[in-house]
Coordinates of C-alpha atoms and ligand atoms in Angstrom, one line a residue:
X215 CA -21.6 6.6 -16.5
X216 CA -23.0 4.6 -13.7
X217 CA -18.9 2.9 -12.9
X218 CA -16.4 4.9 -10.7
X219 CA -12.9 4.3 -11.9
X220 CA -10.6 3.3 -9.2
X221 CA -7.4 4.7 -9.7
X222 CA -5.3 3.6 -7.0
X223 CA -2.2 5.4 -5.6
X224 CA -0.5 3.4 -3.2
X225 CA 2.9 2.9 -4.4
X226 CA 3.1 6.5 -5.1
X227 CA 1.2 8.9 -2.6
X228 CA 0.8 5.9 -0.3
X229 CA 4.7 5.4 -1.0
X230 CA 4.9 9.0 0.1
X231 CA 3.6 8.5 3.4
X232 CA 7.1 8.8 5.8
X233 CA 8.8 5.8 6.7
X234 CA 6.7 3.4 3.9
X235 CA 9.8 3.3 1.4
X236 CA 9.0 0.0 -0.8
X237 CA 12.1 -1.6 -2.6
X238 CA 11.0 -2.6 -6.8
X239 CA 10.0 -6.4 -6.0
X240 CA 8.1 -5.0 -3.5
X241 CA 6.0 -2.7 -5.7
X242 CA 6.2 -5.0 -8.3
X243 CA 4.5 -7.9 -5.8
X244 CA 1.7 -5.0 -5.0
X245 CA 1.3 -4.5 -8.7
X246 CA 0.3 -7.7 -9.1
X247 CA -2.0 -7.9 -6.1
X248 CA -4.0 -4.7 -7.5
X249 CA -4.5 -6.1 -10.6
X250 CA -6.1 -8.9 -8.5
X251 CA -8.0 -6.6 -7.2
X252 CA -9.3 -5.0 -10.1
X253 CA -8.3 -1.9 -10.1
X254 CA -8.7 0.4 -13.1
X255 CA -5.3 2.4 -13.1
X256 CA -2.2 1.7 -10.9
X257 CA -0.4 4.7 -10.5
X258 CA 2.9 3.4 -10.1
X259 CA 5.4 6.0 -9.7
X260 CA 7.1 9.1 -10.3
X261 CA 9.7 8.3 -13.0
X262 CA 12.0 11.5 -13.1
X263 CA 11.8 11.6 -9.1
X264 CA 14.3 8.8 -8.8
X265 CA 16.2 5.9 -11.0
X266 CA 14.4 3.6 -8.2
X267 CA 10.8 4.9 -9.1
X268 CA 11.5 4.8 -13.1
X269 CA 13.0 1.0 -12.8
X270 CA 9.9 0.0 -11.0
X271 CA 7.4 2.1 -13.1
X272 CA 9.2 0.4 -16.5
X273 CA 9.1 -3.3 -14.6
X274 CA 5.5 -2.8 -13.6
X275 CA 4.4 -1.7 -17.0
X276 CA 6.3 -4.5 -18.5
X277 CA 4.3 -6.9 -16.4
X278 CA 0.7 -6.0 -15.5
X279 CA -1.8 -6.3 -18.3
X280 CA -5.3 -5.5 -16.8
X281 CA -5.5 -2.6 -15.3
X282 CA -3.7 0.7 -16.6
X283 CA -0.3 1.9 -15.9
X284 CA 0.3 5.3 -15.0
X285 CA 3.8 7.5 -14.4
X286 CA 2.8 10.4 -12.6
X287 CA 4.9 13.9 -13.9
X288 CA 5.9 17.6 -13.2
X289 CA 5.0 19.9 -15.7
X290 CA 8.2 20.0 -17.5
X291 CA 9.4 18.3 -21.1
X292 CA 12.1 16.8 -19.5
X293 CA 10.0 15.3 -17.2
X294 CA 7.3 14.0 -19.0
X295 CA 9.5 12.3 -21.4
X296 CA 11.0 10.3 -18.4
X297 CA 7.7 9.4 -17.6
X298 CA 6.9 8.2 -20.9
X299 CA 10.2 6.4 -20.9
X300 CA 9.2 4.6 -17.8
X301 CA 5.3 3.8 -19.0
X302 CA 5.4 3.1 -22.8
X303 CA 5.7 -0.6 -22.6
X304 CA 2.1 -0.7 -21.0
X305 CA -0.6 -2.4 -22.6
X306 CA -2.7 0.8 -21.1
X307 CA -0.4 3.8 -20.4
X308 CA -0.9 7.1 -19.1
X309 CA 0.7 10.2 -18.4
X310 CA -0.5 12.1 -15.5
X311 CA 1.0 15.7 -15.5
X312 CA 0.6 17.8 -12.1
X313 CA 0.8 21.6 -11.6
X314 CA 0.2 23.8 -8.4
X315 CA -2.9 26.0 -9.4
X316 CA -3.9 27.8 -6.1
X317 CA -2.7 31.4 -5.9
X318 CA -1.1 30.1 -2.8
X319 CA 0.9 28.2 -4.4
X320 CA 1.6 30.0 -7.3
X321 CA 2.6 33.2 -5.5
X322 CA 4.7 31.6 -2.6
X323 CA 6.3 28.7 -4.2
X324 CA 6.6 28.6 -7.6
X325 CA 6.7 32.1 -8.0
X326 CA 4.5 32.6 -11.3
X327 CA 1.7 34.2 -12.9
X328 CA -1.4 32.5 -13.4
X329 CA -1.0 32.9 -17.4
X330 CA 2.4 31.1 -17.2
X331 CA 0.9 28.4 -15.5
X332 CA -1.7 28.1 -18.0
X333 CA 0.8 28.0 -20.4
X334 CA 2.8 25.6 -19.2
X335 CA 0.2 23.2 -18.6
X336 CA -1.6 23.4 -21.7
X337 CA 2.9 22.9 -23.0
X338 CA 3.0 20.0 -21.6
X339 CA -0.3 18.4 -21.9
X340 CA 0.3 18.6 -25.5
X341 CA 4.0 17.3 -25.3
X342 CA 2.4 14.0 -23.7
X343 CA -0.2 13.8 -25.8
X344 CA 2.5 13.2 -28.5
X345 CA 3.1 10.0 -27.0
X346 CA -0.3 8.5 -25.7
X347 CA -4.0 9.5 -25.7
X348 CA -4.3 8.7 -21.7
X349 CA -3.7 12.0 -20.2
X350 CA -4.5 13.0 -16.8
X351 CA -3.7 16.2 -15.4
X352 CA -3.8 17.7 -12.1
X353 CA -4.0 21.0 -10.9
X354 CA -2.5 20.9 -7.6
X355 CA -4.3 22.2 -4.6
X356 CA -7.2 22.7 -6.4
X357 CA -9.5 23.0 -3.5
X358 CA -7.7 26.1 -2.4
X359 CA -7.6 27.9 -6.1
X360 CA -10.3 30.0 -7.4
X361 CA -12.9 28.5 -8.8
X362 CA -13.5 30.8 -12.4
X363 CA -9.4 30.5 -12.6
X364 CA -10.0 26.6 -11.9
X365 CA -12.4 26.5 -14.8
X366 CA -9.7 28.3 -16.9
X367 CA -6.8 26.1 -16.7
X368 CA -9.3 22.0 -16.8
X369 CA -10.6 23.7 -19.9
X370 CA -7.7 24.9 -21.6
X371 CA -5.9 21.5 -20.8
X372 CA -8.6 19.3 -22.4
X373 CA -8.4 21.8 -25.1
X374 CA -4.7 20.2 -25.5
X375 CA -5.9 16.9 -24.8
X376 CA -6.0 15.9 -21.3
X377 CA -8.7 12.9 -21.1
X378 CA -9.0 12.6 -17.1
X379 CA -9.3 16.1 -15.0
X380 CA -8.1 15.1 -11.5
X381 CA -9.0 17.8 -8.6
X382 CA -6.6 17.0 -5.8
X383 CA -7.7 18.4 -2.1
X384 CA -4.4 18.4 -1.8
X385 CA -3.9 19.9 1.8
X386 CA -7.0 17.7 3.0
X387 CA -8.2 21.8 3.9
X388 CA -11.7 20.8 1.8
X389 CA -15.2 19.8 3.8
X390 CA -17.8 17.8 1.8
X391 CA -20.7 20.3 1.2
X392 CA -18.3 22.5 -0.3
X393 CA -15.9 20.0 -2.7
X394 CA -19.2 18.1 -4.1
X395 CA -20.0 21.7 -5.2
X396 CA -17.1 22.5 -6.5
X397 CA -17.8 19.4 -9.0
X398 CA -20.9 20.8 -9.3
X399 CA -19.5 24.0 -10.3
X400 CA -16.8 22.2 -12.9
X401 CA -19.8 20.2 -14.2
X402 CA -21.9 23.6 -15.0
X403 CA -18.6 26.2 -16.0
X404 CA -16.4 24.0 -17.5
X405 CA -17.6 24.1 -21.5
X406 CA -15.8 21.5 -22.9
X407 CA -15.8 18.9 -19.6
X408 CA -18.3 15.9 -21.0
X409 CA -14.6 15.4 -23.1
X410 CA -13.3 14.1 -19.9
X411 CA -13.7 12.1 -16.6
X412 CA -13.1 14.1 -13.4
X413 CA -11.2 12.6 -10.9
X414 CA -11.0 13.4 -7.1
X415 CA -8.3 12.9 -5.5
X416 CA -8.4 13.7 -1.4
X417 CA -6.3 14.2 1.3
X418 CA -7.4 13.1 4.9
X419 CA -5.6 16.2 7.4
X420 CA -9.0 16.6 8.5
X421 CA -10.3 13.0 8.4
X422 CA -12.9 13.9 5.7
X423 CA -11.1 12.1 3.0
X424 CA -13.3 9.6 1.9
X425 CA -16.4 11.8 2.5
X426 CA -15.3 14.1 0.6
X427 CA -14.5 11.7 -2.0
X428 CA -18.0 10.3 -2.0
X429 CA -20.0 13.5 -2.0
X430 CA -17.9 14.4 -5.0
X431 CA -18.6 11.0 -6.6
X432 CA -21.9 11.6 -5.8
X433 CA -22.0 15.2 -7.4
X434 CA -20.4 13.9 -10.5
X435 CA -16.8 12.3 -10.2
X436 CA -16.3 9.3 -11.6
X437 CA -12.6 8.7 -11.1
X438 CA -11.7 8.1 -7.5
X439 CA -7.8 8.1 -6.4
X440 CA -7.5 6.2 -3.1
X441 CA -4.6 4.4 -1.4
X442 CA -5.5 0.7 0.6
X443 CA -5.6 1.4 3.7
X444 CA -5.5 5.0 2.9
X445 CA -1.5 5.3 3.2
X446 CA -0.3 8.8 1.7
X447 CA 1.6 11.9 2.1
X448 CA 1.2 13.4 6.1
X449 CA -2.4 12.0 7.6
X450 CA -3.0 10.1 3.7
X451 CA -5.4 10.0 1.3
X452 CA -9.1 8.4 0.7
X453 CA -8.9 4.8 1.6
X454 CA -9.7 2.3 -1.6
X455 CA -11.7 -0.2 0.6
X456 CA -13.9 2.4 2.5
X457 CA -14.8 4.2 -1.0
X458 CA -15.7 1.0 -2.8
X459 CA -17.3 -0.7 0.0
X460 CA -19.2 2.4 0.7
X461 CA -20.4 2.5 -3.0
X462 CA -21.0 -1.0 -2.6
X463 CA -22.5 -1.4 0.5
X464 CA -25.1 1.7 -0.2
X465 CA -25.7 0.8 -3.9
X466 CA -29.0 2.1 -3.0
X467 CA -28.2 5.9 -2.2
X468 CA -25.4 6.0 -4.8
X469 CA -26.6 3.9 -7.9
X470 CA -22.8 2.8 -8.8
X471 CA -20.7 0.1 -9.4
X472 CA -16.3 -0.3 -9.4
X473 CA -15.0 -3.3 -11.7
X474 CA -12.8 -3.8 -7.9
X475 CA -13.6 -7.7 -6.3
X476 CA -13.7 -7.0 -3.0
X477 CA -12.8 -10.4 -1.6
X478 CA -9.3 -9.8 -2.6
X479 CA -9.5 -6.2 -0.7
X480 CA -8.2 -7.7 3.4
X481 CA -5.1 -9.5 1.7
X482 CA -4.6 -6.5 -0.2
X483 CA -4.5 -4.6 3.0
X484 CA -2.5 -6.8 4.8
X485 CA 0.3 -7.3 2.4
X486 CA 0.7 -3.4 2.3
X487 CA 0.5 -3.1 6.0
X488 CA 3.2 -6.5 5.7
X489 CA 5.4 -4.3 3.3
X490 CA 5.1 -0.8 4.0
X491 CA 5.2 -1.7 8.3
X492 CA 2.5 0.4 9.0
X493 CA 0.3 -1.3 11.0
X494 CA -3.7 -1.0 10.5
X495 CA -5.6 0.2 13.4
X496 CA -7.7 -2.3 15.4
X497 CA -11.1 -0.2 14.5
X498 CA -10.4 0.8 11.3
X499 CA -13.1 1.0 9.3
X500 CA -13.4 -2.8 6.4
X501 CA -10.0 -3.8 7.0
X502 CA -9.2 -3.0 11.2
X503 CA -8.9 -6.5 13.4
X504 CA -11.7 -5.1 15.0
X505 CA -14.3 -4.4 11.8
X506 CA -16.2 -8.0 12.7
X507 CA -15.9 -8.3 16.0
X508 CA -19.0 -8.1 18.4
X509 CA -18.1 -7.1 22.1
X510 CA -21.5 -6.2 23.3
X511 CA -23.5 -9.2 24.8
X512 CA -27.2 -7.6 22.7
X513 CA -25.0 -7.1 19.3
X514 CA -23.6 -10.9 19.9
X515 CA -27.2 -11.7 20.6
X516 CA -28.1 -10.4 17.2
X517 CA -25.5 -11.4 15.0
X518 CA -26.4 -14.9 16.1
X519 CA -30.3 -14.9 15.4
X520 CA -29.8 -12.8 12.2
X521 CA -26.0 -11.1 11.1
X522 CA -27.9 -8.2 9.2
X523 CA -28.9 -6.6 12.8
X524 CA -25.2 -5.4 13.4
X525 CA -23.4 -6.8 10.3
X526 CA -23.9 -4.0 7.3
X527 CA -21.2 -6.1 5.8
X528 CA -20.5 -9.9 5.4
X529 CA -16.8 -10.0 6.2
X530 CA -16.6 -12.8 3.5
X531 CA -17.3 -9.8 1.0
X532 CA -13.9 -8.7 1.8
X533 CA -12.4 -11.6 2.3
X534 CA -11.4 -11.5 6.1
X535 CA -10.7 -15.1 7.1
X536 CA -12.1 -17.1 9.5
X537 CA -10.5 -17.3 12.4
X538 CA -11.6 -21.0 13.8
X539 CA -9.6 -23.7 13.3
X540 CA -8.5 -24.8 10.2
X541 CA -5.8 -26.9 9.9
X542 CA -3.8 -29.3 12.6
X543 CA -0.6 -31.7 12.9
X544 CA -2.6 -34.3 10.8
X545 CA -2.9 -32.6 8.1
X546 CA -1.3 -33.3 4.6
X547 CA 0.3 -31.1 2.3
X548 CA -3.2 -31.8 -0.2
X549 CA -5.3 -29.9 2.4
X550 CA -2.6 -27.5 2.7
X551 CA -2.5 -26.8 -0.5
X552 CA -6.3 -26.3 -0.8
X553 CA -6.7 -24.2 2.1
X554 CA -3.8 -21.9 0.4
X555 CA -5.8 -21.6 -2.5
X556 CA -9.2 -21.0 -0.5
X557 CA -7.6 -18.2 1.2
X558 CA -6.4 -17.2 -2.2
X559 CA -2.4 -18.2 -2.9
X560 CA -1.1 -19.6 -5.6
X561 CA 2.3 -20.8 -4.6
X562 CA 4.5 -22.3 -6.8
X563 CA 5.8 -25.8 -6.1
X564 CA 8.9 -24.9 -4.9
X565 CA 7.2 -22.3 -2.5
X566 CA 4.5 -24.3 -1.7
X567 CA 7.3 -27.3 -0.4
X568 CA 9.0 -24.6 1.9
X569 CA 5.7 -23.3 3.1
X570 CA 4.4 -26.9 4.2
X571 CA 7.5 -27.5 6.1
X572 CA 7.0 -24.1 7.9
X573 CA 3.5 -25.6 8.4
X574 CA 4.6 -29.1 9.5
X575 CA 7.0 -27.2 12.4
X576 CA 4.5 -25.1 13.7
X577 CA 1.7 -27.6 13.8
X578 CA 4.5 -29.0 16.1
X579 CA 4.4 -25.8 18.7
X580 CA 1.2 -24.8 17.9
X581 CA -2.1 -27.2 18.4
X582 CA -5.0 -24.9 16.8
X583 CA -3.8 -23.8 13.4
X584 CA -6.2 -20.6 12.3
X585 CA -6.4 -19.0 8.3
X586 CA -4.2 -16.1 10.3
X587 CA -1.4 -18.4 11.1
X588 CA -1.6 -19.6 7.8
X589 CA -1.2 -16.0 6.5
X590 CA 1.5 -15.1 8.6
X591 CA 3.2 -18.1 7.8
X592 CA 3.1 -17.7 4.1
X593 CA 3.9 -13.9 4.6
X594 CA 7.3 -15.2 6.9
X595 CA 8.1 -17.5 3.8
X596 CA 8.0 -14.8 1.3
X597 CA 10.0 -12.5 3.1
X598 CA 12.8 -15.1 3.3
X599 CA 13.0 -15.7 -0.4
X600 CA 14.9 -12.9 -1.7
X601 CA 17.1 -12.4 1.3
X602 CA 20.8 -11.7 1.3
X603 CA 21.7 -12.8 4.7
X604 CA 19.4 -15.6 5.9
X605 CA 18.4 -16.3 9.7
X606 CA 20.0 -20.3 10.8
X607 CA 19.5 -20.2 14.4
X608 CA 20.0 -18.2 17.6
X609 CA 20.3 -19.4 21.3
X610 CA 19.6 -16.6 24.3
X611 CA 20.0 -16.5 27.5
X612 CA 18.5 -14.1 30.0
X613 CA 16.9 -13.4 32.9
X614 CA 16.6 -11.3 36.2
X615 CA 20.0 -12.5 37.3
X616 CA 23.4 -12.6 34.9
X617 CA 23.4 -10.7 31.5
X618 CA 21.6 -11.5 28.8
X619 CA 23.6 -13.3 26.3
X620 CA 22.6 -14.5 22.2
X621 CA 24.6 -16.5 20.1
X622 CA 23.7 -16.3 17.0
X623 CA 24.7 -18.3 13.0
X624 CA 23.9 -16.3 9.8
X625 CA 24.5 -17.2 6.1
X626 CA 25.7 -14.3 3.9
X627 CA 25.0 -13.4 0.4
X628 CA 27.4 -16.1 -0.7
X629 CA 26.4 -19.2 1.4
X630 CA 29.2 -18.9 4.0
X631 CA 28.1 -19.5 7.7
X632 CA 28.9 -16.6 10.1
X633 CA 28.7 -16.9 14.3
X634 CA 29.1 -14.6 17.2
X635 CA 27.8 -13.6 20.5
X636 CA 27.2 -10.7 22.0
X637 CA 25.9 -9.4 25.6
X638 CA 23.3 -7.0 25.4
X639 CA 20.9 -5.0 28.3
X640 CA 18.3 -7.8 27.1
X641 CA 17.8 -10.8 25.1
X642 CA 16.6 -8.6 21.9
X643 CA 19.3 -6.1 22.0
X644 CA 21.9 -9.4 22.5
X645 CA 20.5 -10.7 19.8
X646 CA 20.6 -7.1 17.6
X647 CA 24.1 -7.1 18.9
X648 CA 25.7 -10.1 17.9
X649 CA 23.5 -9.5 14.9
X650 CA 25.6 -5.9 13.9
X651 CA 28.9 -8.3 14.8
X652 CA 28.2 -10.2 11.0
X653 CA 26.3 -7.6 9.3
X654 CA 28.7 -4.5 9.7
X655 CA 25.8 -1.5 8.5
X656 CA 25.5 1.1 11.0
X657 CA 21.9 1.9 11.8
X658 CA 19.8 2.7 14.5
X659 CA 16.7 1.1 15.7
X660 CA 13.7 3.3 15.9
X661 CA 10.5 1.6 16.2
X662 CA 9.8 -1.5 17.6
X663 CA 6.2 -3.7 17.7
X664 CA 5.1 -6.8 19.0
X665 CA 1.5 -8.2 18.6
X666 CA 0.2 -11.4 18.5
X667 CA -1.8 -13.0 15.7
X668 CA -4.1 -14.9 17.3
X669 CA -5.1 -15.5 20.7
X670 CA -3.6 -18.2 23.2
X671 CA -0.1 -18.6 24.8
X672 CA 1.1 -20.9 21.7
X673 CA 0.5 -17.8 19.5
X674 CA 2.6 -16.4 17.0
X675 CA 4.1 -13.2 17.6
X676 CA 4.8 -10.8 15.0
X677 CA 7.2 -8.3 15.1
X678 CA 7.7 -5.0 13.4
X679 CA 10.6 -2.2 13.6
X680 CA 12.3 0.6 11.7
X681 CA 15.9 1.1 11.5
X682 CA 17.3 4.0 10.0
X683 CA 20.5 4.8 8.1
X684 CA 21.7 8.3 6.6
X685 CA 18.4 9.7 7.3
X686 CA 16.1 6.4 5.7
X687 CA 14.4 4.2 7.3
X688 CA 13.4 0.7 6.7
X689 CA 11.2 -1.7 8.1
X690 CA 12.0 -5.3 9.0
X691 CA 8.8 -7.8 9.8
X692 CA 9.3 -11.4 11.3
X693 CA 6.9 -14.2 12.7
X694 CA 7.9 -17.3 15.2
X695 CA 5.9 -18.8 18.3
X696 CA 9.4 -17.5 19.4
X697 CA 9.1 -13.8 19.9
X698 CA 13.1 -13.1 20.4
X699 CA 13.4 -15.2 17.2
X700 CA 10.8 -13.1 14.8
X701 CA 12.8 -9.7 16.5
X702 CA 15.8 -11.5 14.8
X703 CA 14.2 -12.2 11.6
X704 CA 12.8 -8.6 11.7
X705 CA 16.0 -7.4 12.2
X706 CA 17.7 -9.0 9.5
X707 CA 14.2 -8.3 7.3
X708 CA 15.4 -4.8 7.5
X709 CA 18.9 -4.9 7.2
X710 CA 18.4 -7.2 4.2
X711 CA 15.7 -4.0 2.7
X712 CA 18.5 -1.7 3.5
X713 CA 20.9 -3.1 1.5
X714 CA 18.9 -4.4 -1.2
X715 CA 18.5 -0.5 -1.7
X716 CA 22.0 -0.1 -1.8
X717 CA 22.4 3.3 0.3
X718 CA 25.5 1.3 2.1
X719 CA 28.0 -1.6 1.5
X720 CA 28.8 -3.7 4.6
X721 CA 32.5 -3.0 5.6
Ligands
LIG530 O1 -2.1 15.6 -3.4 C1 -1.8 16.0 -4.6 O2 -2.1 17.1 -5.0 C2 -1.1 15.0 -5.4 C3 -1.0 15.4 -6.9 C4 0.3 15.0 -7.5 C5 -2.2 14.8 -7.6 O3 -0.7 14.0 -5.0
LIG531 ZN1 -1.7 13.5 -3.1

């Protein structure tokens, strides 16, 4: 097999990751964007964890049609007939059924022998295979378990059917040398493994997730479970755009191709980062702000006469926009439209009508209209459409001398318009207090980001925060030229997610 499989895990390990709670349109809207993306398998959930994660699984499996679905499981019956509950309305589903393996494990947590665990794998292998010949199964913290007891178990579950054998570095505790051997060693020790594809899947506590992905790929692997831009449980897992671009990028060492398009990989990223809230870093690697950008005066000097002196990548490959000017006040809503569907949107008219207005008033504040603007724009727009209370206007006042003061008029779920003012110890926190006036839901605020999106002093400023109620937390996102009016609209971004997951009814 000269394909890697990309079996992408973002809206479940990445989902993991603290703080990156998604609601179901949410993960339904990254579904879609995946299957964009061309990813093999979307592993969409953990049906028996929560009613939330089964509804989503079952609406995502309803919906997408390319790529496979899967509904990840513990090993017990009960379990994996939720999952299969959740998944059997894909077009391609699978079952993939996780046990702790490692002694460690074993001993200290789940209290067991090894043979019971081998027994209860092999149990429930079988019980899914009942329902669907996709079977994956995972023997959790593989890296740390002993090799000839590893061998045991992968064989005895493809024995009862299980088609994909995932090894999960669960911990993040492996280095590369050492996990592309231990393919090695499955490769050699395992009898019956040419009946099934092994699949890595690695954490990154150490930072060596994606090379330890790759040296296993390159040692044998050919399923590869990543997250975009490697969200995941603690420090995350492999990141989807560094493995396939690697793969990619040094076809020559590794001799391997993905089925993933990679110019749909940055607005993959960014609607993650958009809807998880966590940011990307600046330098991180394919995806980071600065991946493209040339500082030094001899790099700049080179890009110009020839991009391949410091370019190993064409960021058109992934699909970064330009940043030069694109659009401007003259524009119409034709060339609006076109440059949406150049950047890879396609808005429906009603969506595309709200969007040029959005367009129309910024070209207004804002002279030099970039692809970024147009993205944050769009992003704005989308936020707004399913909201419960909607942002109408807010007036501030502050300053070094009186007290900052914000009026503020909401609509609520039903249409009605709502006012009130409020002092606060600066225009954001009037604002967040007049706010909490209308919508009564305790919270506190926990994070809060500001950043520009391009540069100049007509930019628009983004802004990012956490609240958190009864121990969750939720982020709220909002763009304006304005920056106290995107910290409203991120603030009632997030009190709209918050209640949308119904932890609390406003008094
Ligand atoms: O890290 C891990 O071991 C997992 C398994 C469920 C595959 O996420
Ligand atoms: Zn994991």
């Amino acid at each position: 097999m000269d394909r890697v499989i990309i079996f992408d895990t973002t809206l479940r390990d990445g989902e993991q990751a603290a703080g990156g709670t998604l609601n179901i349109q949410e993960k339904l809207e990254i579904a879609r964007q995946l299957e964009k993306l061309g990813v093999d398998v979307i592993e969409a959930g953990f049906p028996a964890s929560s009613p939330g994660d089964f509804e989503a699984v079952n609406l995502i499996s309803q919906e997408i049609k390319n790529s496979a679905i899967c509904a990840l499981t513990h090993a017990n019956f009960k379990a994996v007939d939720r999952a299969w509950e959740a998944v059997k309305v894909a077009a391609r589903p699978r079952i993939h059924i996780f046990l702790s393996a490692s002694d460690i494990h074993i001993i200290h947590q789940l209290k067991k022998s090894r043979d019971e665990i081998l027994k209860m794998a092999c149990d429930n292998v079988a019980r899914a295979k009942g329902y669907t010949s996709d079977i994956e199964f995972s023997p959790m913290d593989a890296s740390r378990t002993e090799p000839a007891y590893l061998y045991q178990i992968l064989e005895a579950v493809i024995d009862a059917g299980a088609t994909t054998v995932n090894i999960p570095d669960t911990v993040g505790y492996a280095v590369p040398h050492e996990f592309g051997g231990l393919i090695e060693g499955i490769r050699a020790n395992v009898p019956n493994i040419d009946k099934a594809v092994i699949s890595i899947h690695c954490h990154n506590d150490l930072g060596l997730a994606v090379a330890n992905s790759l040296e296993a790929i390159q040692r044998g692997a050919r399923q590869a479970e990543c997250t975009i831009n490697g969200i995941g449980e603690r420090a995350g897992n492999a990141s989807l755009e560094e493995i396939v671009m690697a793969i990619r990028t040094r076809k020559d060492f590794f001799d391997l191709t993905t089925g993933i398009d990679t110019t749909q990989i940055y607005r993959t990223s960014r609607m993650v980062s958009d809807l998880t809230g966590f940011a990307v870093q600046a330098n991180k690697a394919i995806v980071g702000a600065n991946a493209f950008s040339h500082e030094s005066g001899i790099h700049q000097d080179g890009v110009i006469k020839m991009p391949i002196t410091y370019e190993i990548i064409d960021p058109r490959t992934v699909g970064v926009p330009s940043s030069s000017l694109v659009l401007g006040k003259l524009s119409g809503r034709h060339a609006f439209k076109q440059r949406l569907s150049e950047l890879g949107y396609s808005l429906n008219d009603e969506d595309l009508n709200r969007a040029f207005a959005a367009f129309k008033e910024l070209a207004d504040k804002k002279k030099h209209i970039t692809d970024r603007d147009i993205e944050s724009l769009v992003a704005e727009e989308q936020r707004t459409l399913s909201e419960e209370y909607h942002l109408e206007r807010i007036q501030v006042t502050c300053g070094d001398r009186g007290i900052p003061t914000a009026a503020v008029r909401l609509t609520d779920p039903k249409g009605t318009v709502l006012e009130d003012a409020a002092l606060g110890t600066g225009p954001v926190d009037a604002v967040y207090q007049a706010i909490n006036r209308l919508v009564k839901v305790p919270n506190s605020l926990t994070e809060f980001t500001v950043k520009s999106v391009t540069q100049g002093i007509d930019a628009i400023g983004e802004v990012l925060i956490r609240i958190e109620s009864d121990g969750v937390s939720y982020t709220g996102r909002g763009a304006d030229t304005d920056i106290i009016v995107s910290s409203a609209k991120a603030y009632i971004n997030a009190l709209n997610r918050l209640l949308a997951a119904g932890e609390i009814k406003t008094a």
